Amino acid sequence: MNRIGQTSVVVVGAGAFGGWTALYLLRGGAKVKLVDAWGPGNSRASSGGETRIIRATYGGSQLYSQMAVDALGLWKENERRWQRKLFHNSGVLWMAGADDTYEQKSEEVLVQVGVAFERLSVSESAKRWPQINFDGVSRCIFEPDAGYLLARRSCEAVLEAFLAEGGEYLQAQATPGPVVGGEMKGVALNDGSLEADRYVFACGPWLSQMFSFLTGKIIPTKQEVFFFGTPAGDRRFHDDAIPTWIDNGAKFFYGIPGNQWRGFKLACDERGPDFDPTDGERRISEEMLHEVRSYMDNRFPEMRGAPLLETRVCQYENSLDQNFILDKHPEAGNAWILGGGSGHGFKHGPALGVKAANAVLEKQKMEAELSLQRLITPRS
């Protein structure tokens, strides 16, 4: 039973955005039910898999750099609260291509938000990390306090905390109910329905299937991830010897050495083909495997010929401008849309969860950069 004046909220989607939002709504005094079709961090989810990078290098965007700073503080705070290791401080090395305009803007913002970083020449970087061939790199930014997060395990940890603190979780397929008189009237489940004062839809790549006004505005794409084997007992490619890295060259490659003993993780951030997150077959392409191997052979010569241990196909849910969405449904004043992770959202989960919870509970306004209005034209 709700306490007098207690707001009830249904959150649909238990990934990085929905799970943290549900937790902070609960901590904000709301009565919260969290719903997910397959479970937090499941294999179809954009928040699944083993690891995600957390860094604050974001070009000229103070919003995202500050959110990354806030998020890292919250990751650490909740780690201590739960006594559970989720963040690995490997440092993050950002490699600039011939045009370092993005990096110049990043450094200005990093100073503004108080992030520690080193500006390294190629010779300085090569001396520190001889495992890397820096051909084609103009210079580097190193964030010593950054690193990587455990993805699937974090989603599970958030759910466990949510339940321990009094939340309710349901595993069911949920679809938005009708909008009548400017308000949404419940959500439909496989075998029933839920009603609440307010609703949050944090459904990742499924948002454009749920809401017609997001068709073509959030686009799921197929992303392929590869794990290569390092020599037995050789720690030169483990995260205590080489940092997590991002290569902002002709193509945006990134990697996580060590990667919880799964192997040398390597992937291309370039947006892949359109993908169905529900029924899509999660098989890698030989073309991308060849491209990734060619890149690895050049950038990490000692990894040449390394065996392929595992592969994974996940998806991004790209908004048209790669920015997140946190805004009210255009026709329902009691429903919020939260999504558009666009491949860089996981790290921001707790910070965005705080923002979303405060918006839903009407404790703070939403940023214009995250509004739906930039993507859709309101109906007359």
Short mmCIF file of C-alpha atoms in Angstrom, two decimals, residues 9 43 58 77 84 90 170 198 208 217 232 236 335 342 346 349:
data_model
loop_
_atom_site.label_atom_id
_atom_site.label_comp_id
_atom_site.label_asym_id
_atom_site.label_seq_id
_atom_site.Cartn_x
_atom_site.Cartn_y
_atom_site.Cartn_z
CA VAL A 9 6.02 4.73 -10.80
CA SER A 43 22.03 -11.15 -24.10
CA TYR A 58 33.91 14.13 -24.85
CA GLU A 77 29.82 5.28 -3.89
CA ARG A 84 31.03 -5.26 -4.74
CA SER A 90 42.91 0.75 -15.68
CA LEU A 170 8.46 -8.21 -12.75
CA ARG A 198 3.81 7.93 -13.62
CA SER A 208 11.21 3.02 -31.71
CA LYS A 217 14.74 8.64 -34.69
CA ALA A 232 50.20 -17.93 -21.70
CA ARG A 236 51.84 -7.23 -21.18
CA ALA A 335 5.08 9.35 -19.03
CA SER A 342 24.06 5.49 -28.85
CA PHE A 346 26.35 2.69 -20.09
CA GLY A 349 23.79 5.09 -15.95
#
